mmCIF file of C-alpha atoms in Angstrom:
data_model
loop_
_atom_site.group_PDB
_atom_site.id
_atom_site.type_symbol
_atom_site.label_atom_id
_atom_site.label_comp_id
_atom_site.label_asym_id
_atom_site.label_seq_id
_atom_site.Cartn_x
_atom_site.Cartn_y
_atom_site.Cartn_z
ATOM 1 C CA GLU A 1389 51.137 -9.291 1.479
ATOM 2 C CA VAL A 1390 47.448 -8.400 1.272
ATOM 3 C CA GLN A 1391 46.235 -9.333 -2.190
ATOM 4 C CA LEU A 1392 43.096 -9.842 -4.239
ATOM 5 C CA VAL A 1393 43.301 -11.622 -7.580
ATOM 6 C CA GLU A 1394 40.323 -11.750 -9.932
ATOM 7 C CA SER A 1395 39.853 -14.344 -12.664
ATOM 8 C CA GLY A 1396 37.177 -15.744 -14.922
ATOM 9 C CA GLY A 1397 36.667 -12.891 -17.343
ATOM 10 C CA GLY A 1398 36.446 -13.352 -21.083
ATOM 11 C CA LEU A 1399 34.351 -12.951 -24.210
ATOM 12 C CA VAL A 1400 30.744 -14.101 -23.996
ATOM 13 C CA LYS A 1401 27.724 -13.711 -26.272
ATOM 14 C CA PRO A 1402 24.698 -11.658 -25.235
ATOM 15 C CA GLY A 1403 22.450 -13.749 -23.049
ATOM 16 C CA GLY A 1404 25.351 -15.878 -21.883
ATOM 17 C CA SER A 1405 26.768 -16.487 -18.433
ATOM 18 C CA LEU A 1406 30.114 -16.090 -16.735
ATOM 19 C CA ARG A 1407 31.414 -16.674 -13.215
ATOM 20 C CA LEU A 1408 34.087 -14.397 -11.826
ATOM 21 C CA SER A 1409 36.305 -15.359 -8.902
ATOM 22 C CA CYS A 1410 38.363 -13.294 -6.512
ATOM 23 C CA ALA A 1411 41.068 -15.032 -4.480
ATOM 24 C CA ALA A 1412 42.091 -13.295 -1.268
ATOM 25 C CA SER A 1413 45.361 -13.681 0.629
ATOM 26 C CA GLY A 1414 47.311 -11.942 3.367
ATOM 27 C CA PHE A 1415 44.339 -11.141 5.599
ATOM 28 C CA THR A 1416 41.521 -12.918 7.442
ATOM 29 C CA PHE A 1417 39.037 -13.015 4.574
ATOM 30 C CA SER A 1418 36.168 -14.315 6.706
ATOM 31 C CA ASN A 1419 36.197 -11.138 8.821
ATOM 32 C CA TYR A 1420 35.498 -8.786 5.919
ATOM 33 C CA GLY A 1421 32.610 -7.807 3.741
ATOM 34 C CA MET A 1422 33.505 -7.622 0.073
ATOM 35 C CA ASN A 1423 32.474 -5.682 -3.001
ATOM 36 C CA TRP A 1424 32.395 -5.880 -6.772
ATOM 37 C CA VAL A 1425 32.958 -2.709 -8.779
ATOM 38 C CA ARG A 1426 33.102 -2.396 -12.561
ATOM 39 C CA GLN A 1427 34.485 0.094 -15.041
ATOM 40 C CA ALA A 1428 33.340 0.150 -18.647
ATOM 41 C CA PRO A 1429 36.071 1.110 -21.132
ATOM 42 C CA GLY A 1430 36.925 4.793 -20.878
ATOM 43 C CA THR A 1431 34.317 5.495 -18.224
ATOM 44 C CA GLY A 1432 34.018 5.839 -14.466
ATOM 45 C CA LEU A 1433 33.558 3.413 -11.606
ATOM 46 C CA GLU A 1434 30.236 1.697 -10.892
ATOM 47 C CA TRP A 1435 29.451 -0.212 -7.702
ATOM 48 C CA VAL A 1436 27.954 -3.610 -8.595
ATOM 49 C CA SER A 1437 27.446 -5.609 -5.408
ATOM 50 C CA SER A 1438 28.334 -6.002 -1.746
ATOM 51 C CA ILE A 1439 28.267 -9.090 0.452
ATOM 52 C CA ASN A 1440 28.783 -9.259 4.189
ATOM 53 C CA SER A 1441 31.432 -11.380 5.895
ATOM 54 C CA HIS A 1442 29.146 -14.389 6.384
ATOM 55 C CA GLY A 1443 27.508 -14.192 2.981
ATOM 56 C CA THR A 1444 24.094 -13.724 4.592
ATOM 57 C CA TYR A 1445 23.481 -10.187 3.313
ATOM 58 C CA LYS A 1446 23.941 -9.074 -0.268
ATOM 59 C CA ASP A 1447 22.967 -5.997 -2.214
ATOM 60 C CA TYR A 1448 23.137 -5.148 -5.898
ATOM 61 C CA ALA A 1449 22.994 -2.221 -8.258
ATOM 62 C CA ASP A 1450 19.654 -1.971 -10.033
ATOM 63 C CA SER A 1451 21.455 -2.493 -13.346
ATOM 64 C CA VAL A 1452 22.415 -6.069 -12.365
ATOM 65 C CA ARG A 1453 19.794 -7.068 -9.802
ATOM 66 C CA GLY A 1454 18.117 -10.341 -10.745
ATOM 67 C CA ARG A 1455 20.917 -11.252 -13.173
ATOM 68 C CA PHE A 1456 24.055 -11.233 -11.012
ATOM 69 C CA THR A 1457 24.621 -13.150 -7.766
ATOM 70 C CA SER A 1458 27.447 -12.626 -5.303
ATOM 71 C CA SER A 1459 28.642 -15.453 -3.094
ATOM 72 C CA ARG A 1460 31.671 -16.385 -1.071
ATOM 73 C CA ASP A 1461 33.473 -19.418 0.317
ATOM 74 C CA ASN A 1462 35.328 -18.384 3.445
ATOM 75 C CA ALA A 1463 37.039 -21.770 3.676
ATOM 76 C CA LYS A 1464 38.610 -21.089 0.286
ATOM 77 C CA ASN A 1465 39.180 -17.359 0.862
ATOM 78 C CA SER A 1466 37.233 -16.700 -2.296
ATOM 79 C CA LEU A 1467 34.548 -14.342 -3.566
ATOM 80 C CA TYR A 1468 32.412 -15.042 -6.621
ATOM 81 C CA LEU A 1469 30.150 -13.167 -9.015
ATOM 82 C CA GLN A 1470 27.774 -15.281 -11.092
ATOM 83 C CA MET A 1471 26.654 -13.231 -14.077
ATOM 84 C CA ASN A 1472 23.675 -14.426 -16.124
ATOM 85 C CA SER A 1473 21.713 -12.939 -19.021
ATOM 86 C CA LEU A 1474 24.694 -10.814 -19.936
ATOM 87 C CA ARG A 1475 24.197 -7.702 -22.045
ATOM 88 C CA ALA A 1476 26.535 -5.571 -24.128
ATOM 89 C CA GLU A 1477 26.365 -2.868 -21.453
ATOM 90 C CA ASP A 1478 27.901 -5.303 -18.935
ATOM 91 C CA THR A 1479 31.192 -5.074 -20.847
ATOM 92 C CA ALA A 1480 33.669 -3.775 -18.287
ATOM 93 C CA LEU A 1481 36.699 -4.435 -16.143
ATOM 94 C CA TYR A 1482 35.413 -6.052 -12.961
ATOM 95 C CA TYR A 1483 37.235 -5.405 -9.705
ATOM 96 C CA CYS A 1484 36.781 -7.040 -6.330
ATOM 97 C CA ALA A 1485 37.535 -4.879 -3.316
ATOM 98 C CA THR A 1486 37.456 -5.302 0.435
ATOM 99 C CA GLY A 1487 34.495 -3.978 2.408
ATOM 100 C CA GLY A 1488 36.156 -0.652 3.061
ATOM 101 C CA PHE A 1489 37.181 -0.385 -0.600
ATOM 102 C CA ASP A 1490 40.757 -0.073 0.676
ATOM 103 C CA ILE A 1491 42.230 -3.088 -1.097
ATOM 104 C CA TRP A 1492 41.455 -3.756 -4.774
ATOM 105 C CA GLY A 1493 42.401 -6.491 -7.195
ATOM 106 C CA GLN A 1494 43.810 -5.795 -10.637
ATOM 107 C CA GLY A 1495 40.493 -6.551 -12.337
ATOM 108 C CA THR A 1496 39.256 -9.092 -14.877
ATOM 109 C CA MET A 1497 37.817 -8.029 -18.218
ATOM 110 C CA VAL A 1498 34.368 -9.126 -19.337
ATOM 111 C CA THR A 1499 33.357 -8.508 -22.949
ATOM 112 C CA VAL A 1500 29.800 -9.208 -24.069
ATOM 113 C CA SER A 1501 29.594 -9.279 -27.844
ATOM 114 C CA SER A 1502 28.214 -11.443 -30.626
ATOM 115 C CA ASP B 1127 19.417 6.635 -4.751
ATOM 116 C CA ILE B 1128 22.051 9.148 -3.707
ATOM 117 C CA GLN B 1129 23.609 10.960 -6.660
ATOM 118 C CA MET B 1130 27.192 12.181 -6.341
ATOM 119 C CA THR B 1131 28.000 15.199 -8.485
ATOM 120 C CA GLN B 1132 31.719 15.707 -8.846
ATOM 121 C CA SER B 1133 33.312 18.836 -10.250
ATOM 122 C CA PRO B 1134 35.153 19.756 -12.284
ATOM 123 C CA SER B 1135 35.155 16.807 -14.695
ATOM 124 C CA SER B 1136 38.628 17.788 -15.847
ATOM 125 C CA LEU B 1137 41.240 20.186 -14.601
ATOM 126 C CA SER B 1138 44.457 21.473 -16.092
ATOM 127 C CA ALA B 1139 47.111 22.382 -13.563
ATOM 128 C CA SER B 1140 50.854 22.660 -13.094
ATOM 129 C CA VAL B 1141 53.350 21.170 -10.684
ATOM 130 C CA GLY B 1142 53.200 23.123 -7.451
ATOM 131 C CA ASP B 1143 49.581 24.249 -7.899
ATOM 132 C CA ARG B 1144 46.941 23.871 -5.215
ATOM 133 C CA VAL B 1145 43.845 22.131 -6.546
ATOM 134 C CA THR B 1146 40.435 21.398 -5.100
ATOM 135 C CA ILE B 1147 37.891 18.851 -6.294
ATOM 136 C CA THR B 1148 34.322 18.908 -5.027
ATOM 137 C CA CYS B 1149 31.683 16.218 -4.580
ATOM 138 C CA ARG B 1150 28.096 17.089 -3.774
ATOM 139 C CA ALA B 1151 25.631 14.459 -2.574
ATOM 140 C CA SER B 1152 21.950 14.662 -3.453
ATOM 141 C CA GLN B 1153 21.178 13.894 0.197
ATOM 142 C CA GLY B 1154 23.211 13.781 3.365
ATOM 143 C CA VAL B 1155 25.785 11.016 3.712
ATOM 144 C CA SER B 1156 27.276 12.131 7.054
ATOM 145 C CA VAL B 1157 31.031 11.517 6.675
ATOM 146 C CA ASP B 1158 30.620 8.258 4.769
ATOM 147 C CA LEU B 1159 32.694 9.549 1.888
ATOM 148 C CA ARG B 1160 35.958 8.275 0.429
ATOM 149 C CA TRP B 1161 38.323 9.631 -2.214
ATOM 150 C CA TYR B 1162 40.260 7.536 -4.731
ATOM 151 C CA GLN B 1163 43.051 8.125 -7.202
ATOM 152 C CA GLN B 1164 43.216 6.048 -10.381
ATOM 153 C CA LYS B 1165 46.052 6.002 -12.881
ATOM 154 C CA PRO B 1166 45.676 4.483 -16.377
ATOM 155 C CA GLY B 1167 45.641 0.684 -16.323
ATOM 156 C CA LYS B 1168 45.667 0.557 -12.535
ATOM 157 C CA ALA B 1169 43.103 -0.167 -9.841
ATOM 158 C CA PRO B 1170 41.827 2.746 -7.762
ATOM 159 C CA LYS B 1171 43.851 3.648 -4.685
ATOM 160 C CA ARG B 1172 42.142 4.930 -1.555
ATOM 161 C CA LEU B 1173 43.413 8.345 -0.432
ATOM 162 C CA ILE B 1174 40.865 9.533 2.121
ATOM 163 C CA TYR B 1175 38.244 7.758 4.230
ATOM 164 C CA ALA B 1176 35.593 9.086 6.602
ATOM 165 C CA ALA B 1177 35.676 12.300 4.540
ATOM 166 C CA SER B 1178 38.861 13.643 6.096
ATOM 167 C CA SER B 1179 41.068 10.800 7.345
ATOM 168 C CA LEU B 1180 44.258 10.242 5.386
ATOM 169 C CA GLN B 1181 44.976 6.667 4.345
ATOM 170 C CA ILE B 1182 48.267 5.401 5.786
ATOM 171 C CA GLY B 1183 51.071 5.935 3.300
ATOM 172 C CA VAL B 1184 49.339 8.729 1.383
ATOM 173 C CA PRO B 1185 51.327 11.987 1.271
ATOM 174 C CA SER B 1186 50.135 14.758 3.565
ATOM 175 C CA ARG B 1187 49.640 17.124 0.609
ATOM 176 C CA PHE B 1188 46.307 15.318 0.157
ATOM 177 C CA SER B 1189 43.472 16.367 2.447
ATOM 178 C CA GLY B 1190 39.727 15.930 2.592
ATOM 179 C CA SER B 1191 36.986 17.895 4.257
ATOM 180 C CA GLY B 1192 33.231 18.159 4.475
ATOM 181 C CA SER B 1193 30.201 16.388 5.847
ATOM 182 C CA GLY B 1194 26.588 15.958 4.916
ATOM 183 C CA THR B 1195 26.279 16.913 1.264
ATOM 184 C CA GLU B 1196 29.438 18.799 0.325
ATOM 185 C CA PHE B 1197 32.958 17.430 0.287
ATOM 186 C CA THR B 1198 36.313 18.537 -1.027
ATOM 187 C CA LEU B 1199 39.608 16.890 -1.873
ATOM 188 C CA THR B 1200 42.546 19.266 -1.844
ATOM 189 C CA ILE B 1201 46.063 18.681 -3.120
ATOM 190 C CA SER B 1202 48.191 21.406 -1.588
ATOM 191 C CA SER B 1203 51.138 21.300 -4.004
ATOM 192 C CA LEU B 1204 50.782 19.136 -7.089
ATOM 193 C CA GLN B 1205 53.554 16.681 -7.831
ATOM 194 C CA PRO B 1206 54.125 14.976 -11.206
ATOM 195 C CA GLU B 1207 52.810 11.656 -9.862
ATOM 196 C CA ASP B 1208 49.475 13.260 -8.896
ATOM 197 C CA PHE B 1209 48.261 13.589 -12.469
ATOM 198 C CA ALA B 1210 45.490 10.995 -12.514
ATOM 199 C CA THR B 1211 41.704 10.649 -12.262
ATOM 200 C CA TYR B 1212 40.047 11.155 -8.889
ATOM 201 C CA TYR B 1213 36.722 9.728 -7.700
ATOM 202 C CA CYS B 1214 34.566 10.185 -4.638
ATOM 203 C CA LEU B 1215 32.451 7.331 -3.256
ATOM 204 C CA GLN B 1216 29.527 7.518 -0.843
ATOM 205 C CA HIS B 1217 28.991 4.411 1.269
ATOM 206 C CA ASN B 1218 26.254 5.764 3.527
ATOM 207 C CA SER B 1219 23.457 3.809 1.884
ATOM 208 C CA TYR B 1220 22.922 1.339 -0.914
ATOM 209 C CA PRO B 1221 23.315 1.626 -3.790
ATOM 210 C CA TYR B 1222 26.800 2.962 -3.154
ATOM 211 C CA THR B 1223 27.618 5.607 -5.721
ATOM 212 C CA PHE B 1224 30.772 7.073 -7.201
ATOM 213 C CA GLY B 1225 31.212 10.558 -8.563
ATOM 214 C CA GLN B 1226 31.791 10.832 -12.304
ATOM 215 C CA GLY B 1227 35.516 11.423 -11.850
ATOM 216 C CA THR B 1228 37.893 14.369 -12.242
ATOM 217 C CA LYS B 1229 40.759 13.998 -14.683
ATOM 218 C CA LEU B 1230 43.700 16.060 -13.517
ATOM 219 C CA GLU B 1231 45.965 16.958 -16.422
ATOM 220 C CA ILE B 1232 49.077 18.989 -16.927
#
């Protein structure tokens, strides 16, 4: 079964850091680009970042550029999002999704609050 | 950045109705447009890719059309399980952008 499972969310203070993980199974992870998408409570979807299959190309939304870093470990079938200098407006459910946005995880919640 | 303007933001309809949702791009995105359905507490589900191609397993009452700057998602005969929020996504150029969403209500 093709599956993506996010983890690593939680409550963090403004200015803090968090690292999200996304574990992939059921497909050849190393062949696919991957994405992070977030959804603040009660609002719509926002693209956060994309990374190509080798991890050599990455792009970010302006709202997170310079603070968030995507990476991947193809040997571990895992995708990561390092989030630094977190702000209240980063509070959201964070999803990982395959490059075609056809497969999504269930999301992991990040809450930034003092 | 390409802005995606989705309309309407909400829509009241009944079982059996035909409904159309529109997304307009601020500049051309060719057919690099996808449609998603999201139900409360669930991840988005892809319905349409390449503007008009139906995702495997999605009922044929869903259809997409358009290219360039104007796109539509049509549900030919609403079923109870179709009441959800729908989003378009352009993936022609970074930053990828979603429409604001259309909440389809009874």
